[in-house]
Coordinates of C-alpha atoms in Angstrom, one line a residue:
Chain A
X1 CA 40.5 62.2 57.8
X2 CA 41.7 60.8 61.0
X3 CA 39.4 57.6 60.5
X4 CA 40.8 57.0 57.5
X5 CA 44.5 57.4 58.8
X6 CA 43.8 54.9 62.2
X7 CA 41.1 52.0 58.5
X8 CA 45.1 52.6 57.3
X9 CA 47.0 51.6 59.8
X10 CA 44.9 48.8 60.5
X11 CA 44.2 47.1 57.4
X12 CA 49.2 47.8 57.4
X13 CA 49.1 46.0 60.3
X14 CA 46.4 43.0 59.5
X15 CA 48.4 42.5 56.1
X16 CA 51.6 42.8 58.4
X17 CA 50.0 39.8 60.6
X18 CA 48.6 37.8 58.4
X19 CA 51.8 38.0 55.7
X20 CA 54.3 36.7 59.4
X21 CA 50.8 33.6 59.9
X22 CA 51.4 32.7 56.3
X23 CA 55.4 32.1 57.1
X24 CA 55.0 30.4 60.0
X25 CA 52.6 28.6 58.6
X26 CA 54.5 27.4 55.0
X27 CA 57.2 27.0 56.8
X28 CA 58.7 23.9 56.7
X29 CA 60.3 20.7 58.2
X30 CA 63.6 20.7 56.8
X31 CA 63.2 16.5 57.7
X32 CA 59.4 16.5 55.7
X33 CA 61.2 18.6 53.3
X34 CA 65.0 15.6 53.0
X35 CA 61.4 13.0 52.8
X36 CA 59.8 14.7 49.9
X37 CA 63.4 14.4 48.9
X38 CA 64.5 11.3 49.3
X39 CA 61.1 10.1 47.9
X40 CA 61.2 12.0 44.8
X41 CA 65.1 9.4 44.2
X42 CA 63.1 6.9 44.7
X43 CA 59.9 7.4 42.7
X44 CA 62.0 8.4 39.7
X45 CA 61.8 5.5 39.1
X46 CA 60.2 2.4 37.9
X47 CA 60.9 -0.3 41.3
X48 CA 57.7 0.0 43.9
X49 CA 58.9 1.0 47.1
X50 CA 58.2 0.9 50.6
X51 CA 57.9 3.9 53.1
X52 CA 58.0 3.3 56.6
X53 CA 56.1 5.5 58.2
X54 CA 56.4 5.8 62.1
X55 CA 55.1 9.0 62.7
X56 CA 51.6 8.7 60.7
X57 CA 51.9 5.3 62.2
X58 CA 51.4 3.5 58.6
X59 CA 53.3 1.3 55.6
X60 CA 53.0 1.7 51.9
X61 CA 54.1 0.5 49.1
X62 CA 54.1 2.9 46.5
X63 CA 55.8 3.0 42.8
X64 CA 56.0 6.4 41.9
X65 CA 54.9 7.9 44.5
X66 CA 51.1 6.5 43.6
X67 CA 50.6 4.5 47.0
X68 CA 49.3 0.4 45.9
X69 CA 48.6 -0.9 49.3
X70 CA 48.8 0.2 52.6
X71 CA 49.0 -0.3 56.5
X72 CA 48.7 0.8 59.7
X73 CA 50.5 0.2 62.5
X74 CA 49.8 -0.8 66.3
X75 CA 52.8 0.1 67.6
X76 CA 56.5 0.7 66.8
X77 CA 59.0 0.9 69.3
X78 CA 62.2 2.1 68.6
X79 CA 66.2 1.2 70.4
X80 CA 68.5 2.9 69.8
X81 CA 70.2 4.9 67.0
X82 CA 67.5 6.9 65.1
X83 CA 67.9 8.5 61.6
X84 CA 65.1 11.2 61.2
X85 CA 64.4 10.1 57.4
X86 CA 67.2 7.9 55.6
X87 CA 66.5 5.7 52.6
X88 CA 68.3 1.8 52.0
X89 CA 67.6 -1.0 50.3
X90 CA 66.4 -4.7 52.7
X91 CA 69.4 -6.0 53.0
X92 CA 68.0 -9.3 53.7
X93 CA 64.6 -11.3 55.8
X94 CA 64.4 -13.3 58.1
X95 CA 62.2 -15.9 59.8
X96 CA 61.3 -18.7 61.4
X97 CA 60.4 -22.1 58.7
X98 CA 60.1 -19.1 55.8
X99 CA 58.4 -20.9 52.7
X100 CA 60.6 -21.5 50.1
X101 CA 60.6 -21.4 46.5
X102 CA 59.9 -25.4 44.8
X103 CA 62.2 -27.0 42.6
X104 CA 60.1 -27.9 39.7
X105 CA 61.0 -31.5 39.1
X106 CA 61.0 -31.6 34.8
X107 CA 57.9 -34.1 33.8
X108 CA 56.4 -33.7 37.1
X109 CA 54.9 -30.5 36.8
X110 CA 51.4 -29.0 38.9
X111 CA 48.4 -30.8 36.2
X112 CA 46.6 -28.0 35.7
X113 CA 44.8 -29.8 32.9
X114 CA 43.0 -31.2 35.0
X115 CA 38.8 -30.8 35.1
X116 CA 38.6 -32.3 37.8
X117 CA 36.8 -30.4 40.4
X118 CA 38.6 -30.3 43.5
X119 CA 38.4 -28.3 46.3
X120 CA 39.4 -24.8 46.2
X121 CA 41.7 -24.8 49.0
X122 CA 43.6 -27.7 47.9
X123 CA 46.8 -28.0 49.4
X124 CA 49.0 -26.7 46.1
X125 CA 52.5 -26.5 46.8
X126 CA 53.3 -23.3 45.8
X127 CA 54.0 -19.7 47.1
X128 CA 50.9 -18.5 48.5
X129 CA 50.7 -15.2 51.3
X130 CA 48.6 -17.4 53.0
X131 CA 52.0 -19.2 53.9
X132 CA 53.8 -16.7 54.6
X133 CA 55.1 -15.7 58.4
X134 CA 53.7 -13.3 59.9
X135 CA 56.8 -13.0 62.7
X136 CA 60.2 -12.0 60.7
X137 CA 62.9 -9.7 61.0
X138 CA 64.4 -7.1 58.5
X139 CA 67.3 -6.5 58.5
X140 CA 69.0 -2.7 57.2
X141 CA 71.7 -1.3 55.8
X142 CA 73.7 0.4 59.5
X143 CA 73.2 -2.9 61.5
X144 CA 69.0 -1.4 61.9
X145 CA 66.9 -4.4 62.4
X146 CA 63.2 -4.0 61.7
X147 CA 60.8 -6.6 63.9
X148 CA 58.3 -7.0 62.6
X149 CA 54.7 -9.0 64.8
X150 CA 51.5 -9.8 65.7
X151 CA 50.1 -7.4 68.8
X152 CA 48.8 -11.7 70.2
X153 CA 46.6 -11.9 72.7
X154 CA 44.8 -13.6 76.9
X155 CA 47.2 -16.2 77.2
X156 CA 49.5 -15.9 74.4
X157 CA 50.5 -12.4 75.4
X158 CA 51.6 -13.0 79.2
X159 CA 53.4 -15.5 77.8
X160 CA 55.0 -14.1 74.9
X161 CA 55.1 -11.0 76.6
X162 CA 57.2 -12.8 79.5
X163 CA 59.9 -14.1 76.4
X164 CA 60.4 -11.3 75.6
X165 CA 61.1 -9.5 78.7
X166 CA 64.1 -11.6 79.0
X167 CA 65.6 -11.1 74.7
X168 CA 65.0 -7.5 74.8
X169 CA 66.0 -6.8 78.4
X170 CA 69.0 -8.4 79.4
X171 CA 69.5 -10.1 75.9
X172 CA 69.8 -6.5 74.0
X173 CA 70.0 -4.3 77.6
X174 CA 74.2 -6.6 77.8
X175 CA 74.2 -6.0 73.4
X176 CA 73.9 -2.6 74.6
X177 CA 76.1 -1.9 77.1
X178 CA 78.7 -3.6 74.8
X179 CA 78.2 -2.2 71.6
X180 CA 77.4 0.6 73.7
X181 CA 81.3 -0.1 75.0
X182 CA 83.1 -0.4 71.3
X183 CA 81.2 2.9 69.6
X184 CA 78.9 1.0 67.6
X185 CA 75.6 1.8 67.8
X186 CA 72.6 -0.1 66.4
X187 CA 69.2 0.0 66.3
X188 CA 66.1 -1.8 66.6
X189 CA 62.8 -1.7 65.7
X190 CA 60.1 -3.4 66.6
X191 CA 56.1 -3.5 64.7
X192 CA 53.7 -5.0 65.5
X193 CA 50.9 -5.6 63.7
X194 CA 46.8 -6.0 64.0
X195 CA 45.9 -7.8 61.6
X196 CA 47.5 -11.4 59.9
X197 CA 47.1 -9.8 56.2
X198 CA 49.3 -6.5 56.8
X199 CA 52.4 -9.1 57.9
X200 CA 52.2 -11.6 55.1
X201 CA 51.3 -9.5 52.2
X202 CA 54.7 -7.0 53.2
X203 CA 56.9 -10.2 54.1
X204 CA 56.1 -10.9 50.2
X205 CA 55.4 -7.7 49.1
X206 CA 59.5 -6.3 50.4
X207 CA 62.5 -8.4 48.4
X208 CA 66.0 -8.2 49.1
X209 CA 67.2 -5.6 47.0
X210 CA 64.1 -3.1 47.2
X211 CA 64.7 0.5 48.5
X212 CA 62.4 1.6 51.5
X213 CA 62.3 4.8 53.4
X214 CA 62.3 5.4 56.7
X215 CA 60.6 7.8 59.0
X216 CA 60.9 8.5 62.2
X217 CA 58.3 11.5 63.6
X218 CA 60.1 15.1 65.6
Chain B
X1 CA 65.9 -25.5 104.0
X2 CA 67.9 -24.7 106.6
X3 CA 67.2 -20.1 107.0
X4 CA 70.5 -19.6 106.4
X5 CA 70.4 -21.2 103.0
X6 CA 66.8 -20.2 102.7
X7 CA 69.3 -16.6 103.5
X8 CA 71.8 -17.0 101.1
X9 CA 69.3 -17.6 98.1
X10 CA 67.6 -14.9 98.4
X11 CA 70.4 -12.5 99.0
X12 CA 70.8 -14.3 95.7
X13 CA 67.9 -13.2 94.4
X14 CA 68.2 -9.7 95.1
X15 CA 71.9 -9.8 93.9
X16 CA 70.6 -10.8 90.3
X17 CA 67.1 -8.8 91.0
X18 CA 69.7 -5.1 91.0
X19 CA 72.3 -6.3 89.4
X20 CA 69.6 -7.5 86.0
X21 CA 67.7 -2.9 86.8
X22 CA 71.7 -2.0 86.2
X23 CA 72.1 -3.6 83.1
X24 CA 69.1 -2.5 81.9
X25 CA 69.5 1.3 83.9
X26 CA 72.0 1.7 82.0
X27 CA 71.6 -0.2 78.4
X28 CA 68.3 2.2 78.6
X29 CA 71.1 5.3 79.2
X30 CA 73.3 4.7 76.0
X31 CA 70.5 4.1 74.3
X32 CA 68.8 7.2 74.5
X33 CA 72.5 9.2 73.8
X34 CA 72.2 7.2 70.2
X35 CA 68.4 9.3 70.3
X36 CA 69.0 11.8 70.8
X37 CA 72.9 12.5 68.7
X38 CA 71.2 12.2 65.1
X39 CA 68.3 13.9 66.4
X40 CA 68.8 17.7 67.0
X41 CA 66.5 19.4 64.7
X42 CA 67.1 22.9 64.4
X43 CA 64.8 25.5 63.1
X44 CA 65.9 27.8 60.0
X45 CA 67.1 31.1 59.7
X46 CA 63.6 32.6 57.5
X47 CA 66.2 33.1 54.6
X48 CA 67.2 29.5 54.2
X49 CA 63.6 28.8 55.4
X50 CA 62.1 30.8 52.2
X51 CA 64.2 28.9 50.0
X52 CA 63.2 25.8 51.7
X53 CA 59.9 26.5 51.8
X54 CA 59.8 26.9 47.3
X55 CA 62.3 23.7 46.7
X56 CA 59.2 21.8 48.8
X57 CA 57.2 23.5 46.0
X58 CA 58.6 22.4 43.8
X59 CA 59.5 19.0 44.7
X60 CA 56.1 17.6 45.7
X61 CA 54.8 19.3 42.2
X62 CA 57.9 17.4 40.5
X63 CA 55.8 14.5 42.3
X64 CA 52.3 15.1 41.7
X65 CA 53.8 14.4 38.0
X66 CA 55.2 11.1 38.1
X67 CA 51.4 10.3 38.7
X68 CA 49.5 7.6 36.5
X69 CA 47.1 9.6 34.1
X70 CA 44.3 8.0 32.7
X71 CA 44.0 4.4 32.3
X72 CA 46.6 2.4 34.6
X73 CA 46.1 -1.2 35.7
X74 CA 47.0 -2.6 38.9
X75 CA 48.1 -6.4 39.3
X76 CA 48.5 -7.3 42.9
X77 CA 51.1 -10.5 43.2
X78 CA 50.0 -11.9 46.5
X79 CA 46.4 -11.3 46.6
X80 CA 45.7 -12.4 42.5
X81 CA 43.9 -9.1 42.0
X82 CA 43.7 -7.2 39.2
X83 CA 41.9 -3.6 39.0
X84 CA 41.8 -1.3 35.8
X85 CA 41.8 2.8 37.5
X86 CA 40.4 5.8 34.9
X87 CA 40.6 9.3 35.9
X88 CA 41.1 8.2 39.7
X89 CA 38.4 5.7 40.1
X90 CA 37.9 1.5 39.4
X91 CA 36.4 0.4 35.9
X92 CA 37.5 -3.2 37.3
X93 CA 38.2 -5.6 39.6
X94 CA 39.1 -9.0 39.3
X95 CA 40.8 -12.1 39.7
X96 CA 43.9 -12.8 38.2
X97 CA 46.7 -15.8 38.4
X98 CA 50.1 -15.1 38.9
X99 CA 53.4 -16.9 38.8
X100 CA 54.6 -19.4 41.4
X101 CA 57.8 -18.6 42.4
X102 CA 59.6 -22.5 40.9
X103 CA 62.6 -23.0 40.4
X104 CA 64.1 -24.7 36.6
X105 CA 66.8 -25.8 35.3
X106 CA 67.1 -27.3 32.0
X107 CA 68.5 -30.6 31.9
X108 CA 72.2 -29.9 31.3
X109 CA 72.1 -27.9 35.3
X110 CA 72.8 -24.2 32.8
X111 CA 70.2 -21.8 32.8
X112 CA 67.7 -21.3 34.9
X113 CA 64.4 -19.8 35.4
X114 CA 62.3 -17.9 37.9
X115 CA 58.5 -17.8 37.6
X116 CA 58.5 -15.1 39.3
X117 CA 55.1 -11.8 38.1
X118 CA 58.1 -9.4 37.6
X119 CA 57.5 -6.6 40.1
X120 CA 57.4 -2.4 39.3
X121 CA 56.0 0.3 37.1
X122 CA 55.3 -1.0 32.8
X123 CA 53.8 0.0 30.3
X124 CA 51.4 -1.9 27.8
X125 CA 54.0 -1.9 24.6
X126 CA 51.8 -4.7 22.8
X127 CA 47.5 -5.6 22.3
X128 CA 47.5 -9.2 20.4
X129 CA 44.0 -10.6 19.2
X130 CA 44.3 -14.3 19.5
X131 CA 47.3 -14.5 20.3
X132 CA 50.3 -17.2 19.8
X133 CA 52.3 -18.2 22.1
X134 CA 55.6 -19.7 20.6
X135 CA 56.3 -22.9 23.9
X136 CA 60.4 -21.0 25.1
X137 CA 62.8 -23.7 26.2
X138 CA 61.0 -23.9 29.4
X139 CA 57.4 -25.2 28.5
X140 CA 59.8 -28.6 27.1
X141 CA 62.0 -28.6 29.6
X142 CA 59.3 -28.8 32.4
X143 CA 57.4 -31.1 30.4
X144 CA 60.5 -34.0 30.9
X145 CA 60.8 -33.3 26.9
X146 CA 63.6 -32.4 24.4
X147 CA 63.5 -28.9 22.8
X148 CA 61.1 -29.7 19.4
X149 CA 63.5 -30.1 16.0
X150 CA 61.3 -28.0 14.4
X151 CA 59.9 -24.3 14.8
X152 CA 55.7 -25.4 14.1
X153 CA 56.2 -28.0 17.3
X154 CA 56.5 -24.7 18.9
X155 CA 53.1 -22.8 18.1
X156 CA 50.3 -23.3 20.0
X157 CA 48.0 -21.6 19.1
X158 CA 45.0 -22.2 22.4
X159 CA 47.5 -21.5 25.9
X160 CA 47.3 -17.6 25.6
X161 CA 42.7 -17.1 25.0
X162 CA 41.6 -14.4 23.1
X163 CA 43.5 -11.6 23.7
X164 CA 46.8 -10.1 25.5
X165 CA 48.8 -6.9 26.6
X166 CA 52.4 -7.1 26.5
X167 CA 55.1 -6.0 28.4
X168 CA 57.8 -6.0 27.7
X169 CA 60.0 -9.2 28.2
X170 CA 58.0 -12.1 27.4
X171 CA 55.4 -10.9 29.9
X172 CA 51.8 -11.5 29.5
X173 CA 48.7 -10.2 30.8
X174 CA 46.2 -13.0 28.9
X175 CA 44.0 -15.8 29.0
X176 CA 43.8 -19.0 30.4
X177 CA 41.7 -22.8 30.2
X178 CA 43.0 -23.4 33.5
X179 CA 39.8 -21.0 35.0
X180 CA 40.4 -23.5 38.6
X181 CA 43.2 -22.4 39.4
X182 CA 42.3 -18.5 39.0
X183 CA 43.0 -17.0 42.3
X184 CA 46.7 -19.1 42.7
X185 CA 50.0 -18.6 41.7
X186 CA 50.5 -21.0 39.8
X187 CA 51.5 -19.5 36.0
X188 CA 54.7 -18.8 35.0
X189 CA 55.5 -15.8 35.2
X190 CA 52.7 -13.9 33.1
X191 CA 48.8 -12.5 34.7
X192 CA 46.4 -15.0 32.8
X193 CA 42.7 -13.5 33.4
X194 CA 39.6 -15.1 33.4
X195 CA 37.3 -14.8 29.4
X196 CA 35.0 -12.2 30.6
X197 CA 37.7 -10.6 32.4
X198 CA 40.3 -10.0 30.4
X199 CA 37.4 -9.2 27.2
X200 CA 37.5 -5.7 29.4
X201 CA 41.3 -5.5 30.1
X202 CA 41.6 -4.9 27.0
X203 CA 38.9 -3.0 25.8
X204 CA 39.5 -0.3 28.1
X205 CA 43.0 -0.6 28.3
X206 CA 45.0 1.6 25.6
X207 CA 48.4 1.3 24.6
X208 CA 51.1 3.1 26.4
X209 CA 49.3 2.3 29.7
X210 CA 50.6 2.2 33.5
X211 CA 51.0 -0.9 34.6
X212 CA 51.7 -1.5 38.5
X213 CA 52.4 -4.8 39.8
X214 CA 53.4 -5.5 42.9

């Protein structure tokens, strides 16, 4: 009898402990729940959208929750205000020497009927992935700017670092102080990729007006 | 340079470095205060935590229900690749041609066409064998020609190839005479596929299948 009672207490205690542990494990993060809710709002439409997951270190292009493409991020640095989880449209993308659309001249369209063999990579005057920039800026609402760049190596990296020391170190610091006095915070996000293809793909795929989710780690 | 001038320059340089350091320090403090003001994560009381867990599970279930089922197409306009997926497995990968992004204006300047392949989720709404292309106005303007007076002059039975799958708004996945251009962004918005691959796409992808273009 005593043994049965003892076993009963042990079993009951184990059940309570398991229940408590289960509850802790299931306890959702408000931030993760907010991300899911915001993504569901975007996924309900037929449009594609981006997810900049700074916690996982990845950028996703998605539609209906389906991952169409993903790119690993080498490094993310955020300066200034950050919002946990936020959904916003791309307002503008800018790049030095950005490729432009071509105006077709009537009567002078590319001669596709020419069956003469040409080298595969002959330089057609068309918008293509290979011509997309690898350094560019994405402007989002709320004074958020995402600067996308490639990780440089060797001497180029030293030069780049020196240049950025001035622009990011002094230039941005002065801007921060002026904005701080004016109570107008801003956000600068620097996203660094290792591969050219990742940056070019994002420039190609992310068009003005398209929505994205920014997700910062806790 | 005299010792006096060297001393003044050194002091000035030190002053500049100090000033720069103070500016950077002050800016850092301001930036961190902005970051901290957004980051207050508070633990939820038990009842709210339970409700949130249930809501999260519901959202996860709803997200899952949005995913495509069965056979669907994925068209990558950056890489000019088309893939047919069924139940998570790739059945076919093909090199295609997507929109050039060029702009054409009609002679009066009133109408403008941008030759992009549209992006997003679409549905296969028609499947055609030996499709006929009814040439739209831009096809004539592009060649510097006047619009035809007879409708029969718009009919072209050769350009679209053996099959076509319509995805709405006049956009098709169809064949091409210009196979050497596959892999390049040269079309007027439609997706051009080589003959062999197009036949497989036509045979594999049913009406109503989802098409994801990005």
